[in-house]
Coordinates of C-alpha atoms in Angstrom, one line a residue:
Chain G
M1 CA 44.6 1.6 -11.2
R2 CA 48.4 0.8 -11.5
H3 CA 48.2 4.2 -9.6
K4 CA 46.2 3.6 -6.9
L5 CA 47.9 0.2 -6.4
L6 CA 50.8 1.8 -6.6
L7 CA 49.9 4.8 -4.2
A8 CA 48.7 2.1 -1.3
S9 CA 52.5 0.3 -1.8
A10 CA 54.2 4.3 -1.5
L11 CA 51.9 4.6 1.9
T12 CA 52.2 1.1 3.2
C13 CA 56.6 1.6 2.6
A14 CA 55.1 5.1 4.5
L15 CA 53.5 3.4 7.4
S16 CA 55.2 1.1 8.2
S17 CA 56.8 1.8 10.8
I18 CA 54.1 3.7 12.4
V19 CA 51.3 1.8 12.1
Q20 CA 50.9 -2.1 13.8
A21 CA 49.1 -3.6 10.5
A22 CA 46.0 -5.5 13.4
P23 CA 44.0 -7.6 10.3
L24 CA 40.7 -7.7 9.1
V25 CA 39.4 -12.1 10.6
V26 CA 38.7 -13.0 6.9
N27 CA 35.9 -15.5 6.6
E28 CA 35.0 -18.6 4.6
P29 CA 36.8 -17.4 1.5
W30 CA 35.9 -18.8 -1.4
I31 CA 36.4 -18.4 -4.8
R32 CA 33.3 -19.9 -7.5
A33 CA 34.7 -22.2 -10.0
M34 CA 33.9 -21.4 -12.6
P35 CA 34.0 -22.2 -16.9
S36 CA 37.6 -23.2 -18.6
N37 CA 36.3 -19.8 -20.9
S38 CA 35.6 -17.7 -18.8
R39 CA 36.6 -14.2 -18.5
V40 CA 35.6 -13.0 -15.1
I41 CA 35.7 -15.2 -11.7
P42 CA 34.3 -14.0 -8.2
I43 CA 36.3 -13.7 -4.8
F44 CA 33.5 -13.8 -2.0
F45 CA 34.2 -13.9 2.0
G46 CA 33.7 -11.9 5.1
L47 CA 35.2 -9.1 7.0
E48 CA 35.0 -8.1 9.7
N49 CA 37.1 -5.6 11.8
I50 CA 38.2 -6.1 15.0
T51 CA 40.2 -3.4 15.3
S52 CA 39.0 0.1 17.2
S53 CA 38.8 2.0 13.9
E54 CA 37.7 1.8 10.7
R55 CA 38.8 0.2 8.0
V56 CA 38.4 1.0 4.2
L57 CA 39.4 -1.6 1.5
V58 CA 40.3 0.1 -2.0
A59 CA 41.1 -2.9 -3.4
M60 CA 42.8 -6.0 -4.0
Y61 CA 45.2 -7.5 -6.1
S62 CA 46.7 -11.3 -7.8
P63 CA 49.0 -12.6 -9.6
A64 CA 46.7 -14.7 -10.3
G65 CA 45.0 -12.2 -12.7
E66 CA 43.8 -8.2 -12.1
V67 CA 41.5 -7.6 -9.8
E68 CA 38.2 -5.0 -8.7
I69 CA 35.8 -4.7 -6.2
H70 CA 32.4 -4.6 -6.9
E71 CA 28.6 -4.5 -6.3
T72 CA 25.5 -6.6 -7.4
V73 CA 23.0 -3.8 -6.5
P74 CA 19.3 -4.4 -7.8
V75 CA 18.1 -1.1 -9.2
D76 CA 14.4 -1.8 -10.8
G77 CA 13.9 -4.5 -11.1
M78 CA 17.4 -5.5 -12.4
M79 CA 20.8 -6.4 -11.4
K80 CA 23.4 -3.9 -12.2
M81 CA 27.1 -4.3 -11.2
Q82 CA 28.5 -1.3 -10.2
P83 CA 33.2 -1.3 -9.6
I84 CA 33.1 0.5 -6.0
M85 CA 36.0 2.1 -5.2
A86 CA 36.1 1.9 -1.3
L87 CA 34.3 -0.5 0.7
P88 CA 34.3 1.0 4.4
I89 CA 33.6 -1.1 7.3
A90 CA 33.4 0.2 10.9
A91 CA 35.1 -0.6 13.9
G92 CA 33.5 -4.2 15.6
Q93 CA 31.3 -4.7 12.0
K94 CA 30.8 -7.2 9.5
V95 CA 31.1 -6.6 6.1
M96 CA 30.0 -10.3 3.9
L97 CA 31.7 -10.0 0.8
K98 CA 28.6 -13.1 -0.7
P99 CA 26.7 -13.8 -3.8
G100 CA 24.3 -11.0 -5.1
G101 CA 26.5 -8.1 -2.8
Y102 CA 29.5 -7.1 -2.5
H103 CA 32.2 -9.2 -3.8
G104 CA 36.3 -9.8 -6.0
M105 CA 35.6 -9.6 -9.7
M106 CA 38.8 -11.9 -11.1
S107 CA 40.2 -10.6 -14.1
S108 CA 42.3 -11.0 -17.2
F109 CA 44.0 -14.3 -15.8
T110 CA 47.8 -14.8 -15.7
H111 CA 47.8 -18.3 -15.9
G112 CA 43.9 -19.3 -16.7
V113 CA 41.7 -18.8 -15.2
P114 CA 41.6 -19.9 -11.9
A115 CA 40.6 -24.0 -11.8
E116 CA 38.6 -26.6 -9.2
G117 CA 40.6 -27.3 -6.0
E118 CA 43.2 -25.1 -6.6
T119 CA 44.0 -21.5 -3.5
V120 CA 45.4 -18.1 -4.7
A121 CA 46.8 -15.5 -3.3
V122 CA 44.8 -12.0 -3.4
T123 CA 46.1 -9.2 -0.8
L124 CA 43.7 -6.4 0.4
V125 CA 44.9 -3.5 0.9
Y126 CA 43.0 -0.7 2.3
A127 CA 42.8 2.9 3.5
N128 CA 45.4 3.5 5.5
G129 CA 47.9 0.9 3.6
E130 CA 47.7 -2.0 5.6
E131 CA 47.9 -5.4 3.1
Q132 CA 46.8 -8.6 4.2
Q133 CA 46.5 -11.3 2.1
I134 CA 44.8 -14.1 2.5
H135 CA 44.9 -17.2 0.2
V136 CA 41.4 -18.7 -1.5
K137 CA 40.2 -21.9 -2.6
V138 CA 39.1 -22.2 -6.1
I139 CA 35.8 -24.9 -4.9
R140 CA 32.3 -25.8 -6.8
R141 CA 29.6 -24.7 -4.6
A142 CA 30.0 -22.6 -1.4
K143 CA 29.3 -24.2 2.1
T144 CA 25.3 -24.0 3.0
K145 CA 25.6 -21.4 5.3
T146 CA 26.5 -19.3 2.9
M147 CA 24.4 -20.3 -0.1
Q148 CA 21.7 -19.1 2.9
M149 CA 22.2 -15.6 2.2
P150 CA 20.6 -13.6 4.1
A151 CA 18.7 -10.3 2.8
T152 CA 21.3 -7.4 2.9
N153 CA 21.0 -4.7 4.2
Chain S
M1 CA 6.5 -36.8 22.8
L2 CA 3.9 -35.2 22.6
F3 CA 5.2 -31.4 21.4
R4 CA 7.2 -34.2 18.8
T5 CA 4.1 -35.8 17.6
A6 CA 1.5 -31.9 17.6
L7 CA 4.7 -30.6 16.2
G8 CA 4.3 -33.6 13.1
L9 CA 1.2 -33.0 12.8
V10 CA 1.7 -29.6 12.5
V11 CA 3.6 -29.7 10.2
G12 CA 2.7 -32.6 8.2
L13 CA 0.2 -30.0 6.8
L14 CA 1.7 -27.1 6.9
L15 CA 2.7 -29.6 4.5
S16 CA 0.5 -31.3 2.5
V17 CA -1.4 -27.6 2.6
N18 CA 1.9 -25.7 0.5
L19 CA 1.2 -29.2 -1.7
M20 CA -1.9 -28.0 -2.7
A21 CA -0.5 -24.6 -4.2
S22 CA 0.8 -25.0 -7.6
M23 CA 1.8 -21.8 -10.1
P24 CA -0.4 -19.7 -11.5
I25 CA 0.2 -19.3 -14.6
L26 CA 0.2 -15.8 -16.3
K27 CA -1.3 -14.2 -18.8
G28 CA 0.7 -11.5 -20.9
I29 CA 4.1 -12.8 -21.0
G30 CA 5.5 -15.2 -22.7
G31 CA 5.5 -17.3 -25.4
D32 CA 7.6 -19.3 -28.5
F33 CA 10.5 -18.9 -29.9
S34 CA 12.8 -20.0 -32.0
L35 CA 17.1 -18.7 -31.7
Q36 CA 20.1 -19.5 -32.7
S37 CA 21.8 -22.5 -29.7
S38 CA 24.9 -24.0 -28.8
L39 CA 23.4 -26.9 -29.9
G40 CA 24.5 -25.7 -33.0
K41 CA 21.1 -25.4 -34.5
Q42 CA 18.1 -23.6 -34.1
V43 CA 15.8 -24.2 -30.3
S44 CA 12.6 -23.5 -29.9
L45 CA 10.8 -22.7 -27.0
S46 CA 8.1 -25.7 -29.2
D47 CA 10.9 -28.2 -29.4
Y48 CA 10.2 -29.1 -25.1
R49 CA 7.0 -29.6 -24.5
G50 CA 5.7 -31.6 -21.9
Q51 CA 9.2 -30.4 -20.1
V52 CA 9.4 -27.6 -17.5
V53 CA 11.8 -24.7 -19.0
L54 CA 13.7 -22.2 -16.7
M55 CA 14.6 -19.8 -18.1
F56 CA 17.8 -16.8 -17.1
F57 CA 18.2 -14.2 -18.6
G58 CA 22.2 -12.9 -19.1
Y59 CA 26.1 -12.8 -19.8
T60 CA 29.4 -14.8 -20.2
N61 CA 31.8 -11.5 -18.8
C62 CA 28.4 -11.1 -15.6
A63 CA 31.0 -12.8 -12.2
D64 CA 28.1 -12.9 -9.2
I65 CA 24.5 -13.7 -11.1
C66 CA 25.1 -15.0 -13.9
P67 CA 27.2 -17.3 -12.5
T68 CA 25.4 -18.1 -9.1
T69 CA 21.8 -18.3 -10.1
M70 CA 24.0 -20.6 -12.8
A71 CA 24.8 -23.3 -10.0
H72 CA 22.5 -22.7 -8.3
M73 CA 20.2 -24.3 -11.1
S74 CA 23.0 -26.8 -11.4
Q75 CA 22.6 -27.6 -7.7
L76 CA 18.8 -28.3 -8.6
M77 CA 19.5 -30.6 -11.0
D78 CA 22.0 -32.5 -9.0
R79 CA 18.6 -33.0 -6.7
L80 CA 16.7 -34.6 -9.1
T81 CA 15.7 -38.6 -10.2
P82 CA 17.1 -39.2 -13.4
E83 CA 13.9 -39.2 -13.9
Q84 CA 13.4 -36.0 -13.3
A85 CA 15.6 -34.4 -14.2
Q86 CA 14.9 -35.7 -18.3
Q87 CA 11.9 -33.4 -17.8
V88 CA 14.1 -30.0 -17.1
Q89 CA 15.5 -28.3 -20.0
V90 CA 17.4 -25.2 -18.3
L91 CA 17.7 -22.4 -21.4
F92 CA 20.0 -19.7 -20.9
V93 CA 19.9 -17.0 -23.2
S94 CA 23.0 -14.4 -23.8
I95 CA 22.0 -10.7 -25.0
D96 CA 25.2 -10.3 -25.2
G97 CA 25.7 -10.9 -28.2
D98 CA 29.1 -8.8 -29.0
N99 CA 31.1 -11.9 -27.1
D100 CA 28.8 -15.0 -26.7
T101 CA 29.2 -16.7 -28.9
P102 CA 27.4 -20.2 -29.3
G103 CA 30.9 -21.8 -29.4
H104 CA 31.2 -20.5 -26.0
L105 CA 28.6 -20.4 -24.3
N106 CA 28.7 -24.3 -24.7
N107 CA 31.9 -24.7 -23.2
Y108 CA 30.4 -22.7 -19.8
L109 CA 27.8 -24.6 -19.4
A110 CA 28.2 -27.5 -19.7
Y111 CA 30.7 -26.8 -16.3
F112 CA 28.2 -26.0 -14.8
N113 CA 26.1 -29.3 -16.2
P114 CA 25.8 -30.3 -19.3
T115 CA 22.7 -30.5 -20.0
F116 CA 22.0 -27.5 -20.4
V117 CA 21.4 -25.2 -23.8
G118 CA 22.4 -21.3 -24.3
L119 CA 20.2 -19.1 -26.8
V120 CA 22.2 -15.7 -28.5
D121 CA 20.9 -14.4 -31.8
E122 CA 21.0 -11.1 -33.9
R123 CA 20.4 -8.3 -30.9
H124 CA 16.4 -7.9 -32.7
K125 CA 15.7 -11.0 -31.9
I126 CA 17.1 -11.6 -28.2
D127 CA 15.1 -8.4 -27.6
A128 CA 12.3 -9.0 -29.4
V129 CA 12.0 -12.2 -26.9
A130 CA 12.8 -10.6 -24.1
A131 CA 10.4 -7.9 -24.4
Q132 CA 8.3 -11.9 -25.1
Y133 CA 9.3 -11.9 -21.6
H134 CA 9.2 -8.5 -20.0
A135 CA 12.8 -9.1 -19.3
Q136 CA 14.7 -5.7 -18.6
Y137 CA 18.5 -5.4 -19.2
E138 CA 20.3 -2.6 -20.5
K139 CA 23.9 -1.6 -21.2
L140 CA 26.1 0.3 -17.5
A141 CA 27.1 3.6 -19.3
E142 CA 30.2 3.8 -20.6
G143 CA 31.6 5.9 -17.9
L144 CA 31.4 3.4 -14.9
V145 CA 32.6 0.4 -16.8
T146 CA 36.3 -0.4 -15.1
T147 CA 39.3 -0.1 -17.9
V148 CA 39.1 -3.5 -16.7
Y149 CA 36.4 -4.4 -18.2
K150 CA 36.4 -2.1 -21.8
K151 CA 39.4 -5.2 -21.1
L152 CA 37.7 -8.7 -21.7
T153 CA 37.0 -8.4 -25.6
L154 CA 36.3 -12.2 -27.7
T155 CA 38.7 -10.2 -30.8
G156 CA 41.2 -8.2 -28.8
E157 CA 40.6 -5.3 -30.9
P158 CA 40.6 -1.8 -29.2
T159 CA 37.8 -1.8 -27.8
E160 CA 37.1 1.9 -26.3
Q161 CA 33.7 2.0 -27.1
R162 CA 33.1 -1.1 -26.3
G163 CA 32.4 -1.3 -22.0
Y164 CA 29.2 -4.3 -21.4
L165 CA 28.9 -4.2 -18.4
Y166 CA 24.6 -5.6 -18.9
S167 CA 22.3 -5.0 -15.9
H168 CA 19.4 -7.3 -16.6
T169 CA 16.7 -9.1 -15.2
A170 CA 18.2 -11.3 -11.8
K171 CA 14.6 -14.0 -12.2
I172 CA 14.0 -17.6 -13.9
Y173 CA 11.3 -17.3 -15.3
V174 CA 9.5 -20.8 -15.1
M175 CA 7.5 -22.3 -17.6
G176 CA 5.4 -25.6 -17.9
T177 CA 5.1 -28.4 -20.0
Q178 CA 3.1 -26.4 -21.6
G179 CA 5.3 -23.6 -22.2
R180 CA 3.8 -20.8 -19.9
V181 CA 5.0 -18.8 -17.8
R182 CA 4.6 -20.1 -14.5
G183 CA 6.5 -17.9 -12.4
Y184 CA 10.0 -16.5 -11.2
F185 CA 12.8 -18.2 -8.9
Y186 CA 15.5 -16.4 -8.3
M187 CA 19.2 -16.7 -7.1
G188 CA 18.1 -17.1 -3.1
T189 CA 14.8 -19.4 -4.1
P190 CA 15.7 -22.8 -2.4
H191 CA 16.4 -25.4 -3.9
D192 CA 13.2 -27.4 -1.5
E193 CA 11.4 -24.8 -2.6
M194 CA 12.3 -25.1 -6.1
H195 CA 11.8 -28.8 -6.6
T196 CA 8.3 -28.8 -5.3
Q197 CA 6.8 -26.1 -8.1
I198 CA 8.4 -29.0 -10.5
K199 CA 7.9 -31.9 -9.4
L200 CA 4.0 -30.5 -9.2
L201 CA 4.5 -29.3 -12.5
L202 CA 5.2 -32.1 -13.9
Q203 CA 1.7 -33.5 -12.6
E204 CA -0.5 -31.7 -14.5
Chain B
M1 CA -1.3 -38.6 7.4
E2 CA -2.8 -42.0 8.4
V3 CA 0.3 -43.0 9.6
L4 CA 0.7 -39.6 11.7
M5 CA -2.6 -39.8 13.1
Q6 CA -2.2 -43.4 15.2
P7 CA 0.3 -42.0 17.1
L8 CA -3.0 -39.9 18.6
V9 CA -5.0 -43.4 19.8
R10 CA -1.4 -44.2 23.0
L11 CA -2.5 -40.3 23.8
S12 CA -4.3 -39.3 27.1
R13 CA -8.0 -37.6 26.7
K14 CA -5.7 -34.2 27.7
A15 CA -3.1 -34.8 25.5
Q16 CA -5.7 -35.3 22.0
T17 CA -7.6 -32.6 22.8
I18 CA -4.7 -30.1 23.3
I19 CA -3.3 -31.5 19.4
I20 CA -7.1 -31.3 18.4
K21 CA -7.2 -27.2 19.2
L22 CA -3.7 -27.3 17.7
V23 CA -4.8 -29.5 14.4
A24 CA -7.7 -26.3 14.3
L25 CA -5.5 -23.4 14.8
V26 CA -2.8 -24.8 11.6
L27 CA -6.5 -25.6 10.3
M28 CA -7.7 -21.8 10.8
V29 CA -3.7 -20.5 9.5
G30 CA -4.2 -22.6 6.4
L31 CA -7.8 -21.4 5.4
S32 CA -6.3 -17.9 6.6
A33 CA -4.7 -18.8 4.0
A34 CA -6.2 -19.4 1.3
A35 CA -8.6 -16.9 1.7
V36 CA -5.8 -14.9 1.5
A37 CA -4.6 -16.1 -1.5
A38 CA -8.5 -16.0 -2.3
D39 CA -8.6 -12.3 -1.6
L40 CA -6.4 -11.6 -5.7
S41 CA -9.8 -12.4 -6.4
G42 CA -10.7 -9.1 -5.1
S43 CA -12.6 -6.6 -3.1
N44 CA -16.3 -8.1 -3.4
L45 CA -16.9 -5.3 -4.8
N46 CA -20.3 -5.7 -6.1
Y47 CA -19.5 -4.0 -10.2
G48 CA -22.6 -4.3 -11.2
L49 CA -24.7 -2.8 -8.2
H50 CA -21.4 0.2 -7.8
S51 CA -22.3 1.2 -11.7
T52 CA -26.0 1.6 -10.8
I53 CA -25.7 3.6 -8.2
Y54 CA -22.8 5.8 -9.6
Q55 CA -24.7 6.4 -13.2
W56 CA -28.1 7.4 -10.1
F57 CA -25.8 10.0 -8.1
G58 CA -24.4 10.8 -11.4
Q59 CA -27.7 11.8 -12.8
L60 CA -28.4 13.3 -9.7
D61 CA -25.6 15.8 -10.1
T62 CA -26.8 18.8 -11.4
A63 CA -25.9 21.9 -13.4
N64 CA -29.1 23.7 -14.2
H65 CA -29.8 27.4 -14.1
T66 CA -30.9 28.0 -10.2
H67 CA -27.8 26.0 -8.3
E68 CA -25.4 22.8 -9.3
S69 CA -25.3 20.5 -6.5
S70 CA -22.9 17.4 -5.9
H71 CA -22.6 14.1 -4.1
H72 CA -19.4 12.9 -3.3
I73 CA -19.2 8.4 -2.6
L74 CA -17.7 7.3 0.4
N75 CA -19.7 4.0 0.7
I76 CA -21.4 1.8 -0.8
G77 CA -22.8 -0.8 1.6
Q78 CA -23.7 -4.6 0.7
P79 CA -27.3 -5.0 -0.4
N80 CA -29.6 -6.7 2.1
P81 CA -31.9 -10.1 1.4
E82 CA -34.8 -7.1 0.2
G83 CA -32.5 -5.1 -1.8
V84 CA -31.7 -3.0 0.4
V85 CA -27.9 -1.1 -0.4
E86 CA -26.8 2.3 2.7
V87 CA -24.6 4.8 0.9
K88 CA -22.7 7.1 2.7
L89 CA -21.6 10.7 0.3
E90 CA -20.6 14.4 0.7
S91 CA -22.9 15.9 -0.6
Q92 CA -23.2 20.1 -1.9
V93 CA -25.9 22.8 -3.4
A94 CA -24.2 26.0 -5.2
R95 CA -27.9 28.6 -5.2
P96 CA -26.5 32.5 -6.1
G97 CA -25.9 34.1 -3.1
Q98 CA -25.6 31.6 -0.9
G99 CA -21.9 32.3 0.0
A100 CA -21.1 32.6 -3.6
E101 CA -19.0 35.6 -3.0
Q102 CA -16.0 33.6 -1.1
G103 CA -17.2 30.7 -3.5
R104 CA -17.4 28.3 -0.2
Y105 CA -20.6 26.7 0.8
P106 CA -21.5 24.5 3.6
G107 CA -21.7 20.6 2.6
R108 CA -23.6 18.0 3.8
Y109 CA -22.2 14.0 5.4
E110 CA -25.9 12.8 3.8
E111 CA -26.3 8.9 5.3
R112 CA -29.2 7.5 2.3
L113 CA -31.2 4.1 2.0
L114 CA -30.6 3.3 -2.0
R115 CA -33.5 0.5 -2.9
V116 CA -32.6 -1.6 -6.2
S117 CA -34.3 -3.7 -7.7
K118 CA -33.2 -8.2 -8.1
T119 CA -30.3 -7.8 -10.4
F120 CA -28.5 -4.0 -8.8
D121 CA -29.5 -2.5 -12.6
K122 CA -32.3 -0.3 -11.5
V123 CA -32.1 2.0 -7.5
L124 CA -36.5 2.1 -7.4
S125 CA -36.0 4.7 -3.7
S126 CA -34.1 6.8 -2.4
Q127 CA -34.4 7.6 1.9
S128 CA -32.8 9.4 3.6
V129 CA -32.0 8.6 7.1
V130 CA -29.1 11.1 8.1
D131 CA -28.0 14.7 5.9
T132 CA -26.8 17.5 8.1
E133 CA -24.8 20.3 8.1
D134 CA -21.2 19.3 8.1
D135 CA -18.4 21.0 9.3
F136 CA -16.8 22.0 6.9
D137 CA -16.7 24.8 3.5
S138 CA -15.1 24.6 0.7
K139 CA -15.0 25.6 -3.4
Y140 CA -17.7 24.4 -4.4
R141 CA -15.8 20.3 -5.6
P142 CA -18.5 19.1 -8.7
S143 CA -18.7 15.3 -9.0
R144 CA -21.5 14.8 -12.0
A145 CA -17.8 13.8 -14.4
I146 CA -16.2 11.3 -11.7
N147 CA -19.1 9.1 -11.3
L148 CA -20.9 9.5 -14.1
I149 CA -17.3 8.1 -15.0
K150 CA -16.9 5.3 -12.1
S151 CA -20.3 3.8 -13.4
L152 CA -19.2 3.5 -16.7
V153 CA -15.7 2.1 -15.4
Y154 CA -17.5 -0.2 -12.5
G155 CA -20.1 -1.2 -15.7
W156 CA -17.6 -2.4 -17.9
T157 CA -16.0 -4.8 -15.3
H158 CA -18.9 -6.1 -14.7
S159 CA -20.0 -6.9 -18.4
L160 CA -16.3 -8.5 -18.6
D161 CA -16.3 -10.6 -15.1
V162 CA -20.0 -12.0 -17.1
Y163 CA -19.7 -12.2 -20.6
D164 CA -22.1 -9.6 -21.3
S165 CA -21.3 -8.7 -24.4
S166 CA -24.6 -6.4 -25.2
G167 CA -22.9 -4.6 -22.1
L168 CA -19.8 -4.1 -23.6
Q169 CA -20.7 -2.7 -26.0
S170 CA -23.7 0.2 -24.4
Y171 CA -20.4 1.7 -23.3
L172 CA -19.1 2.8 -27.0
L173 CA -19.1 5.6 -29.2
A174 CA -19.5 5.4 -32.2
N175 CA -16.6 4.6 -34.6
V176 CA -14.4 3.8 -31.3
E177 CA -10.6 2.9 -31.5
F178 CA -10.9 -0.3 -29.4
V179 CA -7.4 -2.4 -27.7
A180 CA -7.0 -4.8 -26.8
A181 CA -4.4 -6.0 -24.8
E182 CA -5.0 -10.3 -26.4
A183 CA -3.9 -10.3 -30.7
Q184 CA -6.3 -12.6 -30.8
V185 CA -9.6 -10.1 -29.9
K186 CA -9.6 -7.7 -32.7
Q187 CA -13.0 -5.6 -31.9
V188 CA -14.8 -5.2 -29.1
D189 CA -17.6 -8.1 -30.0
D190 CA -14.4 -10.8 -30.2
Y191 CA -14.0 -10.2 -26.0
V192 CA -17.0 -12.2 -25.0
P193 CA -16.4 -14.7 -27.0
Y194 CA -12.6 -15.4 -26.9
L195 CA -13.3 -15.3 -22.3
L196 CA -15.7 -18.2 -23.2
A197 CA -13.8 -19.7 -25.5
Q198 CA -11.4 -20.3 -22.4
N199 CA -14.3 -22.5 -20.3
Y200 CA -12.7 -21.1 -17.5
L201 CA -14.1 -21.9 -14.4
K202 CA -13.9 -18.2 -12.7
N203 CA -13.1 -15.5 -13.6
H204 CA -12.6 -11.5 -12.6
R205 CA -10.9 -8.2 -12.4
D206 CA -10.0 -6.8 -10.1
L207 CA -9.4 -2.9 -10.4
S208 CA -7.0 -0.6 -8.7
K209 CA -4.9 2.9 -10.0
L210 CA -8.5 4.7 -11.9
A211 CA -6.8 8.2 -12.8
I212 CA -9.3 10.4 -14.2
Q213 CA -8.7 13.7 -15.7
P214 CA -10.4 16.4 -18.0
I215 CA -8.7 16.6 -21.9
E216 CA -9.7 19.2 -22.5
A217 CA -11.0 22.1 -20.0
G218 CA -14.9 23.1 -21.5
Q219 CA -15.5 19.6 -23.0
D220 CA -16.6 17.3 -21.0
H221 CA -13.6 14.6 -22.5
Y222 CA -12.3 13.1 -19.9
L223 CA -8.8 11.0 -19.8
V224 CA -9.5 7.9 -17.9
T225 CA -6.5 5.0 -16.6
F226 CA -6.8 2.4 -14.3
E227 CA -5.3 -1.3 -13.8
Y228 CA -6.7 -4.6 -13.7
Q229 CA -5.3 -8.0 -11.9
W230 CA -6.4 -10.0 -13.3
W231 CA -7.6 -14.4 -12.6
A232 CA -9.2 -17.2 -13.7
V233 CA -9.8 -20.0 -12.5
S234 CA -9.1 -22.5 -15.6
Q235 CA -11.1 -26.6 -16.5
Q236 CA -7.3 -27.6 -15.4
G237 CA -8.4 -26.2 -11.8
N238 CA -5.1 -23.7 -12.8
T239 CA -5.2 -19.9 -11.5
E240 CA -4.4 -17.7 -14.6
V241 CA -3.5 -14.4 -13.2
A242 CA -2.7 -11.1 -15.6
Q243 CA -1.4 -7.8 -15.2
M244 CA -3.0 -4.8 -17.4
A245 CA -3.1 -1.2 -17.6
V246 CA -6.1 -0.1 -19.1
E247 CA -6.6 4.1 -20.9
M248 CA -9.7 5.1 -21.7
Q249 CA -11.1 8.5 -23.8
V250 CA -14.0 9.1 -22.5
H251 CA -16.7 11.3 -23.6
I252 CA -19.8 13.0 -22.2
I253 CA -22.7 12.2 -24.0
S254 CA -26.5 12.6 -22.9
G255 CA -26.0 11.9 -19.0
R256 CA -23.8 9.0 -19.8
A257 CA -19.5 8.4 -19.9
M258 CA -18.9 6.8 -23.6
I259 CA -15.7 5.0 -24.8
K260 CA -13.9 6.9 -27.6
T261 CA -11.4 5.2 -26.8
Y262 CA -9.9 1.6 -24.9
Q263 CA -6.8 0.5 -25.4
E264 CA -5.9 -2.6 -23.3
V265 CA -2.3 -4.0 -22.2
Y266 CA -0.4 -6.3 -20.5
L267 CA 2.0 -5.3 -17.8
A268 CA 4.6 -7.8 -16.1
P269 CA 3.4 -9.5 -13.6
I270 CA 3.7 -8.6 -10.3
T271 CA 6.4 -10.2 -8.5
D272 CA 7.8 -10.7 -5.3
K273 CA 9.0 -8.4 -4.8
G274 CA 11.4 -9.6 -1.6
A275 CA 11.9 -12.1 -3.4
E276 CA 14.1 -10.3 -5.9
V277 CA 16.1 -8.5 -3.0
R278 CA 17.0 -11.1 -1.3
C279 CA 19.5 -12.8 -3.7

């Protein structure tokens, strides 16, 4: 994990001169407000790739705790949560990190579980070395639009 | 005007058709049980006769499905009238007795709704209840568990062999006022639908 | 409802007609939805009739010195008021010297009208309507065991549906090993009293996934598995449903399939898979 981050930041430095960072559009980021004794909390947002080439989300980090990219998948009638190493977003496509699907999982909190109303900085790391910082608000419930989850594809 | 009236009629009729269908009783699943609880005492399903019970199997180190489901039920409770809410009991059965103590469950669940009750007990007792309800769960293979997850223990002991991501049945078991399983809700079930079914069950 | 109907008064006759048509449409949709739900109740198979007809053909299937014959039932129709049922089938006769060298025999396609007794428990007569050489010939496919076992399975199911204890008993070998899904049903004799005690308004089993396989070559012993979608309507008007798997060991003795072991277990109820994935 740490290696990957180092690698990612090294890449960023190396590439920053040639790669013009073209951040993806982040829609409705939110962290579910969770009990103060939670050991894990989820991060959700939509990612829209308005660039002309594929981007692959490979990591996230935050001063508030460690973050992994996870996916919840139905297997044999059970829900299985598994870490994923790369989340590709094709040019022109959108990917939703939403309940029951992809999500960021934050743990090992540096200052305790982020409380309702707080804003948490999260940095998205792409495979090409680009990084993008987003600010995610901790809210009790998703907006209705987000909660009406379309079928997973 | 004509269209609107017709639409009103259509919707009204559809609703009345829907309202007639109450959830069937599912045989061969469920039954009474007793487990330690977040109330600090043994709790039995039969304690909730006369109430609709919504039961979920999960664990608090779950970042997605479990809190999403708890939040969904929390919002459902907010929609009920106070009288209805008194007749609905949410039970959260923890499949992770290693990390979910009754006290931890109590604080965790109270955040979603102070009336939610958590159940946790010795592994074989939880297994017996899971089997009764055809609820499946399994620990994920060690290889799939990341180092971040391995750190998430209560004790802080070296945890090399203690990865504990679970996959599990994501159903909310719906029990009628006689304690019989009537079907399932999911975290995607619209609140209106849940509310309607609960009202029907309470009328029985 | 009354409130909703009131605006009708102020509408033109034409508008009223349109609305009535719409309402009729909705009612039909509603009714067809109810029909789909009721279809859980099943395929409307007349299990008693099916048992009788399969048994009759099973006994017709012969294996003697001169020839073998088989009857593979394709379809059993609904009995008309006179108790006449149309049965479509494929048959084969294997006589020595007729294609026996290649081990291939011509098949025939038949349609027969069987007259059955009022209670569907006997075949009274059979009349051939169509009997033509089919456009296939194949290895001889025996049907006797299949027909007799299907008769047993349909007959057993019928007895459970109509609370016929002696019907159930008639299929059991001595020293049968019997395990019901319901813990209260300790032996076969408990089964019908248990069902009766539930006071159901309706009680029906839908059969599915029937599979038959020989246990050991050369013996007339078979492993028979199938599933029931069982449903009932309680006195309170509640529908009760259960999914069950049945496994039986069946011995064929003197032209009847008989149960040697019977085990029935509840399966996890079938749920709305779509809802599970939709999360």
